[in-house]
Coordinates of N, CA and C and ligand atoms in Angstrom, one line a residue:
X1 N -15.2 -10.6 10.9 CA -14.7 -10.4 9.5 C -13.2 -10.9 9.0
X2 N -13.3 -11.9 8.6 CA -11.9 -12.3 7.8 C -10.8 -11.7 7.8
X3 N -9.6 -11.7 8.5 CA -9.1 -10.5 7.7 C -7.8 -11.7 6.3
X4 N -8.2 -10.0 5.6 CA -7.3 -11.1 3.9 C -5.6 -11.0 4.0
X5 N -5.1 -11.6 3.7 CA -3.6 -12.1 3.6 C -3.3 -12.4 2.9
X6 N -2.9 -10.9 1.7 CA -3.0 -12.0 0.8 C -1.2 -11.7 0.5
X7 N -0.8 -12.9 -1.0 CA 0.4 -13.2 -0.9 C 0.9 -12.1 -2.8
X8 N 1.7 -11.4 -2.6 CA 2.2 -11.0 -4.4 C 3.3 -11.9 -4.4
X9 N 3.3 -12.7 -5.2 CA 4.5 -13.4 -5.0 C 5.7 -12.9 -6.4
X10 N 5.3 -12.0 -7.3 CA 5.6 -11.3 -8.5 C 5.9 -12.6 -8.7
X11 N 7.3 -11.4 -9.7 CA 8.2 -13.0 -11.1 C 8.2 -13.7 -9.8
X12 N 8.2 -14.8 -9.5 CA 9.1 -16.0 -8.2 C 8.1 -16.7 -7.6
X13 N 8.3 -18.1 -7.3 CA 9.6 -18.8 -7.2 C 10.3 -19.2 -8.9
X14 N 11.4 -19.4 -9.2 CA 12.2 -20.3 -9.6 C 11.1 -20.8 -10.8
X15 N 11.2 -21.7 -10.1 CA 10.9 -23.4 -11.1 C 9.0 -23.3 -10.4
X16 N 8.4 -24.4 -10.8 CA 6.9 -25.2 -10.7 C 7.3 -25.9 -9.0
X17 N 8.2 -26.4 -9.0 CA 8.9 -27.2 -7.9 C 8.6 -26.1 -6.8
X18 N 9.1 -25.8 -6.9 CA 9.1 -24.3 -5.8 C 8.2 -23.6 -5.2
X19 N 7.3 -23.6 -6.2 CA 6.6 -22.7 -6.9 C 5.2 -24.2 -5.5
X20 N 5.1 -25.1 -5.5 CA 4.1 -26.1 -5.2 C 4.9 -26.2 -3.5
X21 N 5.6 -26.4 -3.5 CA 6.7 -26.2 -1.8 C 5.9 -25.5 -1.2
X22 N 6.5 -24.5 -1.9 CA 5.1 -23.1 -1.3 C 4.0 -22.7 -0.6
X23 N 3.8 -23.3 -2.0 CA 1.8 -23.0 -1.8 C 1.9 -24.2 -1.0
X24 N 2.4 -25.3 -0.8 CA 1.9 -26.4 0.2 C 2.3 -25.8 1.5
X25 N 3.5 -25.4 2.1 CA 3.6 -25.1 3.3 C 2.4 -23.9 3.7
X26 N 2.3 -22.4 2.6 CA 1.4 -22.0 3.3 C 0.1 -22.3 3.3
X27 N -0.7 -22.8 2.7 CA -1.8 -23.4 2.6 C -1.9 -24.2 4.0
X28 N -0.6 -25.0 4.4 CA -0.4 -26.1 5.7 C -1.0 -24.6 6.6
X29 N -0.5 -24.0 7.5 CA -1.1 -22.6 8.1 C -2.0 -21.5 8.1
X30 N -2.2 -21.8 6.7 CA -3.9 -21.1 5.6 C -5.0 -21.5 6.8
X31 N -4.4 -23.2 6.5 CA -5.7 -23.4 7.0 C -6.1 -23.7 8.4
X32 N -4.8 -23.8 9.4 CA -4.7 -23.4 10.8 C -5.1 -22.4 11.4
X33 N -5.8 -21.0 10.5 CA -5.4 -20.0 10.8 C -7.3 -19.5 10.2
X34 N -8.7 -19.7 11.6 CA -9.2 -19.4 10.9 C -9.6 -18.0 11.2
X35 N -9.2 -17.5 10.9 CA -9.3 -15.7 11.7 C -8.6 -14.9 10.2
X36 N -8.3 -16.1 9.2 CA -8.1 -15.0 8.0 C -8.5 -16.1 7.2
X37 N -8.5 -15.1 5.6 CA -8.1 -15.7 4.8 C -6.9 -15.6 3.7
X38 N -6.1 -16.5 3.4 CA -5.4 -16.3 2.6 C -5.0 -16.3 1.4
X39 N -5.0 -15.3 0.9 CA -4.9 -15.5 -1.3 C -3.9 -15.4 -1.8
X40 N -3.6 -16.6 -2.1 CA -1.3 -16.5 -3.3 C -2.1 -15.9 -4.7
X41 N -1.6 -14.7 -4.7 CA -1.1 -14.6 -6.3 C 0.5 -15.0 -6.6
X42 N 0.7 -15.9 -7.0 CA 1.6 -16.4 -7.8 C 1.5 -16.1 -9.6
X43 N 2.5 -16.1 -9.8 CA 3.1 -16.0 -11.4 C 1.3 -17.2 -11.8
X44 N 0.9 -16.0 -12.9 CA -0.3 -17.4 -13.6 C 0.5 -17.9 -13.9
X45 N 1.2 -18.2 -14.7 CA 2.1 -20.2 -14.9 C 2.4 -21.0 -14.4
X46 N 1.5 -20.2 -13.2 CA 2.2 -21.6 -12.2 C 0.3 -22.0 -12.4
X47 N -0.6 -21.3 -11.7 CA -1.6 -21.2 -11.2 C -1.9 -23.2 -11.4
X48 N -2.0 -23.4 -12.7 CA -2.6 -25.2 -12.5 C -1.6 -25.9 -12.2
X49 N 0.0 -25.9 -11.3 CA 0.3 -27.2 -11.4 C 0.9 -26.7 -9.8
X50 N -0.7 -25.7 -9.2 CA -0.7 -26.2 -7.7 C -1.2 -27.3 -7.4
X51 N -2.3 -27.8 -8.0 CA -3.4 -28.4 -7.2 C -4.7 -27.9 -6.4
X52 N -3.9 -27.2 -6.7 CA -5.4 -25.9 -5.1 C -7.0 -26.7 -5.5
X53 N -7.3 -26.5 -4.1 CA -8.6 -26.5 -4.2 C -9.2 -25.2 -3.2
X54 N -10.3 -24.7 -3.6 CA -10.9 -23.3 -3.6 C -11.4 -24.1 -1.7
X55 N -11.2 -22.7 -1.1 CA -11.9 -23.3 0.5 C -12.3 -21.8 1.0
X56 N -12.4 -22.1 2.2 CA -13.5 -20.5 2.9 C -11.4 -20.0 2.6
X57 N -10.5 -20.6 3.7 CA -9.5 -20.7 4.1 C -8.0 -20.0 3.0
X58 N -8.1 -20.1 1.7 CA -7.4 -20.2 0.9 C -7.7 -19.8 -1.2
X59 N -7.6 -19.1 -1.0 CA -7.7 -18.9 -3.0 C -6.3 -18.6 -3.1
X60 N -6.6 -18.3 -4.3 CA -5.7 -18.2 -5.6 C -6.4 -16.5 -6.4
X61 N -5.3 -15.9 -7.0 CA -4.9 -14.9 -7.4 C -4.4 -14.5 -8.5
X62 N -4.8 -13.4 -9.1 CA -3.3 -13.6 -10.2 C -3.2 -12.1 -9.9
X63 N -2.0 -11.6 -10.3 CA -1.0 -10.0 -9.9 C -1.8 -9.0 -10.6
X64 N -2.0 -9.6 -12.2 CA -2.8 -8.5 -12.6 C -4.1 -9.0 -13.9
X65 N -4.5 -8.4 -15.1 CA -4.8 -9.2 -15.6 C -4.8 -8.2 -17.5
X66 N -5.0 -8.9 -18.8 CA -5.5 -7.5 -19.1 C -6.4 -6.3 -19.7
X67 N -5.9 -5.6 -20.3 CA -7.0 -4.5 -20.5 C -8.4 -4.6 -21.8
X68 N -7.7 -6.2 -22.7 CA -9.3 -5.9 -23.1 C -9.8 -7.6 -23.3
X69 N -10.5 -7.0 -23.3 CA -11.9 -8.0 -22.9 C -11.5 -9.7 -24.0
X70 N -11.9 -9.4 -24.9 CA -11.8 -10.7 -26.2 C -10.6 -11.1 -25.7
X71 N -11.0 -12.5 -26.6 CA -9.8 -13.2 -26.9 C -9.0 -12.7 -28.4
X72 N -7.9 -12.3 -28.6 CA -7.1 -11.9 -29.3 C -5.8 -11.8 -29.9
X73 N -5.5 -11.0 -30.4 CA -3.9 -10.5 -30.5 C -3.3 -10.2 -29.6
X74 N -2.6 -10.4 -28.7 CA -2.7 -9.6 -27.3 C -1.7 -10.8 -26.9
X75 N 0.0 -10.4 -27.4 CA 0.8 -11.3 -27.3 C 1.1 -11.6 -26.2
X76 N 1.7 -12.0 -25.2 CA 1.3 -12.1 -23.9 C 0.3 -12.0 -22.7
X77 N -1.0 -11.4 -23.1 CA -1.8 -11.1 -21.8 C -2.8 -11.9 -21.9
X78 N -3.8 -11.9 -20.7 CA -4.6 -13.0 -20.2 C -6.0 -11.9 -19.7
X79 N -6.7 -13.0 -19.8 CA -7.6 -12.1 -20.3 C -8.2 -12.4 -18.2
X80 N -9.5 -11.2 -18.0 CA -10.5 -11.5 -16.9 C -11.3 -12.9 -17.0
X81 N -11.2 -13.1 -18.4 CA -12.2 -14.3 -17.7 C -11.3 -15.1 -18.0
X82 N -10.0 -15.3 -18.8 CA -9.0 -16.2 -18.4 C -9.0 -16.9 -17.2
X83 N -8.4 -15.8 -15.9 CA -8.0 -15.9 -15.1 C -9.3 -16.7 -14.3
X84 N -10.3 -16.4 -14.3 CA -11.3 -17.1 -13.8 C -11.9 -18.4 -14.3
X85 N -11.3 -18.4 -15.4 CA -11.2 -20.0 -15.4 C -10.5 -20.9 -15.5
X86 N -9.0 -20.2 -14.9 CA -8.5 -20.9 -13.7 C -9.0 -21.1 -13.0
X87 N -8.1 -21.6 -11.7 CA -9.0 -21.3 -10.3 C -8.6 -20.1 -9.9
X88 N -8.0 -18.8 -10.1 CA -8.3 -18.0 -9.4 C -9.6 -16.8 -9.2
X89 N -9.3 -16.7 -8.1 CA -10.4 -16.0 -7.0 C -11.2 -14.3 -6.8
X90 N -9.4 -13.9 -7.5 CA -8.9 -12.3 -6.9 C -8.3 -12.0 -8.5
X91 N -7.9 -11.0 -8.9 CA -7.2 -9.8 -9.0 C -6.7 -8.8 -9.0
X92 N -4.9 -8.9 -8.8 CA -5.3 -7.6 -8.2 C -4.7 -5.9 -9.6
X93 N -5.6 -5.1 -9.3 CA -5.0 -4.3 -10.2 C -5.1 -2.9 -9.6
X94 N -3.7 -2.5 -10.4 CA -3.1 -0.8 -9.8 C -2.3 -1.1 -9.2
X95 N -1.4 -2.3 -8.8 CA 0.0 -2.4 -8.1 C 1.1 -1.5 -9.3
X96 N 1.7 -0.5 -8.0 CA 2.1 0.4 -8.5 C 4.1 -0.3 -9.3
X97 N 4.0 -1.4 -9.2 CA 4.5 -1.8 -10.6 C 4.2 -1.9 -11.7
X98 N 2.8 -2.3 -12.0 CA 2.1 -2.0 -13.0 C 1.7 -0.4 -13.7
X99 N 1.7 0.4 -12.8 CA 1.5 1.4 -12.8 C 2.5 2.4 -13.9
X100 N 4.1 1.5 -13.0 CA 5.0 2.1 -13.3 C 5.6 0.9 -14.3
X101 N 5.4 0.7 -15.2 CA 4.4 0.3 -16.3 C 4.0 0.8 -17.7
X102 N 3.2 1.5 -16.8 CA 2.5 2.5 -18.0 C 0.7 2.2 -17.8
X103 N 0.6 1.7 -16.3 CA -1.3 1.6 -16.7 C -1.6 2.9 -15.8
X104 N -2.3 2.9 -16.8 CA -2.8 4.8 -16.0 C -4.4 4.8 -15.8
X105 N -4.5 5.5 -14.5 CA -5.7 5.9 -15.2 C -6.7 5.0 -14.9
X106 N -6.8 5.7 -16.2 CA -7.8 5.0 -17.8 C -7.7 4.0 -17.9
X107 N -6.8 2.5 -18.0 CA -6.2 1.4 -17.9 C -7.2 0.7 -16.4
X108 N -6.4 0.9 -15.5 CA -7.4 1.2 -14.2 C -8.3 0.9 -14.2
X109 N -9.2 1.7 -14.3 CA -10.3 1.6 -14.9 C -10.8 0.7 -15.7
X110 N -10.8 0.4 -16.4 CA -11.1 -1.0 -17.2 C -11.2 -1.9 -16.9
X111 N -9.5 -2.2 -16.3 CA -9.5 -3.3 -16.0 C -10.0 -3.9 -14.7
X112 N -10.0 -3.1 -13.6 CA -11.6 -3.3 -12.7 C -13.0 -3.7 -13.1
X113 N -13.1 -3.0 -14.1 CA -14.6 -2.9 -14.7 C -14.7 -4.2 -15.4
X114 N -13.4 -5.7 -16.2 CA -13.6 -6.7 -16.9 C -13.4 -7.4 -15.4
X115 N -12.7 -7.4 -14.8 CA -12.4 -8.2 -13.9 C -13.7 -8.5 -12.7
X116 N -14.7 -7.6 -12.4 CA -15.8 -7.4 -11.8 C -16.9 -8.5 -13.1
X117 N -16.6 -7.8 -13.9 CA -17.7 -8.3 -14.9 C -17.5 -9.8 -15.1
X118 N -16.3 -10.4 -14.8 CA -15.3 -12.0 -15.9 C -15.9 -13.0 -13.5
X119 N -16.0 -11.6 -12.4 CA -16.8 -12.5 -11.2 C -15.6 -12.6 -10.3
X120 N -14.3 -11.8 -10.8 CA -13.2 -11.9 -10.0 C -13.1 -10.8 -8.4
X121 N -13.2 -11.5 -7.7 CA -12.7 -10.1 -6.5 C -12.1 -9.2 -6.3
X122 N -11.3 -7.7 -6.6 CA -10.8 -6.8 -7.4 C -9.8 -6.7 -5.9
X123 N -9.0 -6.7 -5.6 CA -7.8 -6.3 -4.6 C -7.3 -4.9 -5.7
X124 N -8.0 -3.6 -5.4 CA -6.8 -2.5 -6.0 C -6.0 -2.1 -5.1
X125 N -4.8 -1.7 -5.6 CA -3.9 -1.0 -4.8 C -4.1 0.5 -5.7
X126 N -3.9 1.4 -4.2 CA -3.8 2.8 -4.5 C -2.9 3.1 -3.2
X127 N -1.7 4.7 -3.4 CA -0.1 5.1 -2.4 C -0.1 6.0 -3.6
X128 N 0.3 6.6 -2.5 CA 1.2 7.5 -2.9 C 2.5 7.7 -3.2
X129 N 2.6 7.7 -4.2 CA 4.8 8.1 -4.3 C 5.1 8.8 -3.5
X130 N 5.1 9.7 -3.2 CA 5.8 10.6 -1.8 C 4.8 11.4 -0.7
X131 N 5.0 11.5 0.0 CA 4.3 12.6 1.1 C 5.3 13.4 1.3
X132 N 4.7 14.8 1.4 CA 4.6 15.9 1.6 C 3.5 16.4 2.8
X133 N 4.1 17.1 3.4 CA 3.9 17.1 5.0 C 2.5 18.1 5.3
X134 N 1.7 18.5 4.0 CA 0.5 19.5 4.8 C -0.1 18.4 3.7
X135 N -0.3 17.1 3.7 CA -1.3 16.2 3.7 C -1.7 16.3 1.8
X136 N -1.2 16.8 0.8 CA -1.7 17.6 -0.5 C -1.3 15.6 -1.8
X137 N -1.2 15.0 -0.5 CA -0.9 13.2 -2.0 C -2.1 13.5 -1.1
X138 N -3.0 13.7 -0.1 CA -4.4 12.8 0.1 C -5.1 13.0 -1.2
X139 N -5.1 14.5 -2.9 CA -5.5 13.9 -3.7 C -5.0 12.8 -4.2
X140 N -4.0 12.3 -4.9 CA -3.6 11.9 -5.2 C -4.2 10.4 -5.2
X141 N -4.3 10.3 -3.6 CA -5.5 8.9 -3.6 C -6.2 9.5 -3.6
X142 N -7.3 10.3 -3.8 CA -8.2 10.4 -3.9 C -8.9 10.0 -5.0
X143 N -7.8 10.6 -5.9 CA -7.6 10.5 -7.7 C -7.8 9.5 -8.1
X144 N -7.1 8.9 -7.2 CA -6.7 7.1 -7.7 C -8.0 6.6 -7.9
X145 N -8.6 6.5 -6.3 CA -9.3 6.0 -6.1 C -11.3 6.3 -7.1
X146 N -11.3 7.5 -7.3 CA -12.3 7.7 -7.7 C -12.5 7.3 -9.4
X147 N -10.9 7.6 -10.0 CA -10.5 7.3 -11.3 C -11.3 5.4 -11.3
X148 N -10.3 4.7 -11.0 CA -10.0 3.4 -10.7 C -12.4 2.5 -10.8
X149 N -12.0 3.6 -9.8 CA -14.0 3.0 -10.0 C -14.8 3.8 -10.5
X150 N -14.6 5.1 -11.5 CA -15.6 5.6 -12.0 C -16.5 4.3 -12.8
X151 N -17.8 5.2 -13.0 CA -18.6 4.4 -13.3 C -18.9 2.8 -13.1
X152 N -18.4 2.1 -11.6 CA -18.7 1.0 -10.7 C -20.1 0.8 -10.1
X153 N -20.8 -0.7 -10.8 CA -22.2 -0.1 -10.0 C -21.8 -0.9 -8.7
X154 N -22.9 0.1 -7.8 CA -22.8 0.0 -6.2 C -22.7 -0.9 -5.9
X155 N -23.4 -2.4 -5.9 CA -23.3 -3.5 -6.0 C -22.6 -4.7 -6.3
X156 N -21.6 -4.2 -6.9 CA -20.3 -4.6 -7.5 C -19.0 -4.2 -6.1
X157 N -18.8 -3.4 -5.3 CA -18.3 -3.0 -4.3 C -18.2 -4.2 -2.5
X158 N -19.2 -4.7 -2.7 CA -18.6 -6.1 -1.9 C -17.8 -7.1 -2.6
X159 N -17.2 -6.8 -3.9 CA -16.5 -8.0 -4.7 C -14.5 -7.2 -4.7
X160 N -14.3 -6.1 -3.7 CA -14.0 -5.3 -3.7 C -13.1 -5.2 -2.7
X161 N -12.0 -4.9 -2.6 CA -10.5 -4.6 -1.9 C -10.0 -4.4 -2.5
X162 N -9.8 -3.2 -0.9 CA -8.3 -2.1 -1.3 C -7.7 -1.7 -0.5
X163 N -6.0 -1.6 -1.4 CA -4.7 -2.5 -0.7 C -4.2 -0.8 -0.9
X164 N -3.7 -0.4 0.7 CA -3.1 1.1 0.5 C -1.9 0.6 0.7
X165 N -0.6 1.2 -1.0 CA 0.2 0.8 -0.4 C 1.3 2.0 -1.0
X166 N 1.7 3.3 0.1 CA 2.2 4.1 -0.4 C 3.8 3.5 -0.8
X167 N 4.1 3.8 -1.8 CA 4.9 3.5 -3.4 C 6.4 3.4 -2.9
X168 N 6.2 4.6 -1.4 CA 8.0 4.8 -1.3 C 8.2 2.9 -0.1
X169 N 6.9 2.8 0.1 CA 7.5 1.4 1.0 C 7.4 0.5 0.6
X170 N 6.8 -0.2 -0.6 CA 6.7 -1.5 -1.9 C 8.4 -1.5 -2.4
X171 N 8.8 -2.6 -1.7 CA 9.4 -3.4 -2.8 C 10.4 -3.3 -2.2
X172 N 11.7 -3.7 -2.7 CA 13.4 -4.0 -2.0 C 13.9 -2.9 -2.0
X173 N 13.6 -1.2 -2.7 CA 13.7 0.1 -2.7 C 13.3 0.9 -1.8
X174 N 12.2 -0.3 -0.8 CA 11.5 0.7 0.0 C 12.0 1.1 0.9
X175 N 11.5 2.8 1.4 CA 12.6 3.5 2.5 C 11.9 2.9 4.2
X176 N 10.5 2.1 4.1 CA 10.6 1.1 5.8 C 8.9 1.5 5.3
X177 N 8.7 0.7 5.9 CA 7.0 0.1 6.1 C 6.2 2.0 6.2
X178 N 5.2 2.2 6.5 CA 4.0 3.1 7.0 C 4.5 2.8 8.6
X179 N 3.5 3.7 10.1 CA 4.0 3.0 11.5 C 1.9 2.9 10.6
X180 N 1.2 2.2 11.9 CA 0.2 1.5 11.8 C -1.0 2.7 12.8
X181 N -0.5 3.8 12.1 CA -1.2 5.0 13.0 C -1.5 5.7 11.5
X182 N -0.7 5.9 10.9 CA -1.0 6.7 10.0 C -1.6 5.7 9.1
X183 N -1.0 4.4 8.9 CA -2.0 4.0 7.8 C -3.8 3.6 8.2
X184 N -4.4 4.0 9.7 CA -5.8 3.7 10.1 C -5.8 5.1 9.7
X185 N -5.5 6.3 9.6 CA -5.9 7.3 9.5 C -6.0 7.8 7.6
X186 N -5.0 6.4 7.2 CA -5.6 6.1 5.6 C -6.3 5.3 5.3
X187 N -6.8 4.1 6.3 CA -8.1 3.9 5.5 C -9.4 4.5 6.0
X188 N -9.0 5.8 6.7 CA -9.9 5.6 6.6 C -10.9 7.4 6.0
X189 N -9.4 7.4 6.1 CA -9.4 8.4 4.4 C -10.4 7.2 3.2
X190 N -10.1 6.5 3.4 CA -10.1 5.3 1.6 C -11.8 5.8 2.4
X191 N -12.0 4.6 2.9 CA -13.4 4.9 3.4 C -14.0 6.0 3.2
X192 N -13.7 6.7 3.3 CA -14.6 7.5 3.1 C -14.8 8.7 1.9
X193 N -13.5 8.5 1.0 CA -13.7 8.8 -0.2 C -15.0 7.6 -1.0
X194 N -15.0 6.6 -0.3 CA -15.8 5.9 -1.3 C -17.8 5.9 -0.5
X195 N -17.6 6.6 0.1 CA -18.9 6.2 0.9 C -19.1 7.4 0.1
X196 N -18.6 8.1 0.2 CA -19.2 9.2 -1.5 C -20.1 9.1 -2.0
X197 N -19.4 7.6 -2.7 CA -20.4 6.9 -3.9 C -21.5 5.8 -3.3
X198 N -20.8 5.0 -2.5 CA -22.0 4.0 -1.4 C -22.1 4.0 -0.9
X199 N -22.4 5.0 -0.3 CA -23.0 5.6 1.5 C -22.3 4.7 2.5
X200 N -22.4 5.7 3.8 CA -20.6 5.1 4.6 C -20.9 3.2 5.3
X201 N -22.3 2.9 5.8 CA -21.9 1.5 6.1 C -21.6 0.2 4.7
X202 N -22.1 0.6 3.0 CA -20.9 0.2 2.5 C -19.9 0.0 2.0
X203 N -19.5 1.2 2.3 CA -17.9 1.9 2.5 C -17.4 1.1 3.6
X204 N -17.7 1.0 4.9 CA -17.4 0.0 5.7 C -16.5 -1.1 5.8
X205 N -18.0 -1.6 4.7 CA -17.4 -3.0 4.7 C -16.8 -3.3 4.1
X206 N -16.0 -2.1 2.8 CA -14.8 -2.9 1.6 C -13.6 -3.4 2.7
X207 N -12.7 -3.7 2.6 CA -11.7 -4.0 3.1 C -10.9 -3.3 3.0
X208 N -9.2 -2.4 4.1 CA -8.1 -1.8 3.0 C -7.7 -2.4 3.6
X209 N -6.3 -3.3 3.4 CA -5.5 -3.7 3.4 C -4.2 -3.5 3.5
X210 N -2.8 -3.2 4.7 CA -2.3 -2.3 4.1 C -0.6 -3.2 3.5
X211 N 0.0 -2.4 2.7 CA 0.8 -3.7 1.7 C 2.4 -2.5 1.5
X212 N 3.5 -3.2 1.9 CA 4.6 -1.9 2.5 C 5.3 -2.7 3.3
X213 N 6.3 -3.6 3.1 CA 7.0 -3.5 3.6 C 7.3 -4.9 5.3
X214 N 5.5 -5.2 4.7 CA 5.3 -5.9 6.0 C 6.0 -7.3 6.5
X215 N 6.2 -7.5 7.1 CA 7.3 -8.9 7.6 C 7.0 -9.0 9.1
X216 N 7.3 -9.8 9.1 CA 6.4 -10.9 10.5 C 6.7 -10.7 12.2
X217 N 7.6 -9.6 12.2 CA 7.6 -8.3 12.7 C 6.3 -7.3 13.1
X218 N 6.3 -5.9 12.6 CA 5.1 -5.7 12.7 C 3.8 -5.5 11.7
X219 N 3.4 -6.7 11.3 CA 2.7 -7.4 10.8 C 1.2 -7.2 12.1
X220 N 1.9 -8.4 12.6 CA 0.5 -7.2 14.5 C 0.1 -6.5 14.4
X221 N 0.8 -5.4 14.5 CA 0.3 -3.5 14.9 C -0.2 -3.3 13.8
X222 N -0.4 -3.8 12.1 CA -1.0 -3.5 11.6 C -2.0 -3.5 11.7
X223 N -2.4 -5.0 12.0 CA -3.8 -5.6 12.2 C -4.4 -5.0 13.7
X224 N -3.9 -4.7 14.3 CA -4.6 -4.8 15.0 C -4.4 -3.3 15.6
X225 N -3.7 -2.6 16.1 CA -3.2 -0.9 16.4 C -4.3 -0.6 15.6
X226 N -3.3 -0.4 13.8 CA -4.0 -0.2 12.2 C -5.2 -0.7 11.8
X227 N -6.4 -1.4 12.4 CA -7.2 -2.2 12.3 C -7.5 -2.5 10.9
X228 N -5.9 -2.6 9.7 CA -6.6 -3.4 8.9 C -6.9 -4.4 8.6
X229 N -7.6 -4.3 7.4 CA -8.7 -5.2 7.2 C -7.9 -6.5 6.9
X230 N -6.7 -6.8 6.9 CA -6.0 -7.4 6.3 C -4.6 -6.8 5.6
X231 N -3.9 -7.4 4.8 CA -2.6 -7.4 4.4 C -1.9 -7.5 3.0
X232 N -1.0 -7.2 2.4 CA -0.7 -7.3 1.1 C 0.7 -7.4 1.3
X233 N 1.5 -8.6 1.0 CA 2.7 -9.0 1.4 C 3.8 -9.3 0.7
X234 N 4.3 -8.5 -0.3 CA 5.3 -8.8 -0.8 C 6.5 -10.0 -0.9
X235 N 7.8 -9.3 -0.3 CA 8.6 -10.2 -0.5 C 9.5 -11.8 0.7
X236 N 7.9 -10.8 2.1 CA 8.1 -11.9 2.7 C 7.2 -13.0 2.7
X237 N 6.2 -12.8 1.9 CA 5.4 -13.8 1.2 C 6.4 -15.0 0.5
X238 N 7.4 -15.1 0.4 CA 8.5 -15.9 0.0 C 8.9 -16.8 0.7
X239 N 9.2 -15.8 2.3 CA 9.6 -17.6 3.4 C 8.3 -17.6 4.0
X240 N 8.8 -18.9 4.1 CA 7.5 -19.6 4.1 C 7.1 -19.2 5.6
X241 N 8.6 -19.6 6.4 CA 8.8 -19.2 8.0 C 8.2 -17.6 8.3
X242 N 8.2 -17.0 8.0 CA 8.0 -15.4 8.1 C 6.0 -15.9 7.8
X243 N 5.9 -15.9 6.3 CA 5.1 -15.5 6.2 C 3.9 -16.6 7.0
X244 N 4.1 -17.5 7.5 CA 3.2 -18.4 8.8 C 3.0 -17.0 10.0
X245 N 4.7 -16.7 9.7 CA 4.1 -15.9 11.0 C 2.7 -14.8 10.8
X246 N 3.2 -13.9 9.8 CA 2.4 -13.1 9.6 C 1.0 -13.8 9.7
X247 N 0.5 -15.1 8.8 CA -1.2 -15.5 9.1 C -1.6 -15.8 10.2
X248 N -0.5 -16.1 11.1 CA -1.1 -16.3 12.9 C -1.4 -14.7 13.3
X249 N -0.3 -13.9 12.4 CA -0.6 -12.5 13.8 C -2.6 -12.0 13.1
X250 N -3.0 -12.7 12.4 CA -4.9 -12.1 12.2 C -5.2 -13.2 13.6
X251 N -4.8 -13.7 14.1 CA -5.2 -14.1 15.2 C -6.1 -13.3 16.9
Ligands
PEP1 C1 4.2 -5.2 -2.8 O1 4.5 -6.0 -3.2 O2 2.3 -5.1 -3.0 C2 4.8 -4.9 -1.7 C3 4.4 -4.5 -0.3 O3 5.7 -6.5 -1.6 P1 6.7 -5.6 -0.5 O4 5.6 -6.6 1.1 O5 8.3 -6.8 -0.1 O6 7.2 -4.1 0.3

């Protein structure tokens, strides 16, 4: 199975010109790497500026979608259908920065269903805020998964990707990355939770990515030792030289 290497550019870069440059450099690396599909999630406003042509190695995604289904008076929002009519093929949903901005479980569940109905692939982010020694945080993970996927028909699981991103490992204020061994433990836990709904074989087919302080030095260990289905990368995706090495780590 192709490794999914997702670039979450967040609210970067500053200009369309910089976005095009970063896109082109990332594209060069992506097209050379047969073992990966690279998914760039730029600010939605830049999607139309990239001259993107869909290929099996390189796709675009949005970083979020609106909780509202239809067009209407929702200032600043972008619907799943609108994202899908642009070149986006994927939608990140439930990112910890969106959860911190107020996306509760019910909202995330609605967004997952709207994205799937609009034929987008969903990259659902889950992850605990902090980790207690007794494994109590696994309950938090369990709840995030079951509530986000409540009512999602089984045949949609083939359009689902889970990104396990412990919140303490994400972004500038992170205390560092998880370990590949711990990630593997959590990947198996996630697939076990999914298997209760869709059965073991379908759950195993859902790619589980690792995200949180991935860089060009640790990427390979998460993909190999950690058996990650791919990586979700924030800061390091903005450095073309570093992100190229992360893409090549999927070899
Ligand atoms: C993220 O934004 O999902 C992320 C993992 O960020 P970073 O790689 O910067 O920790």
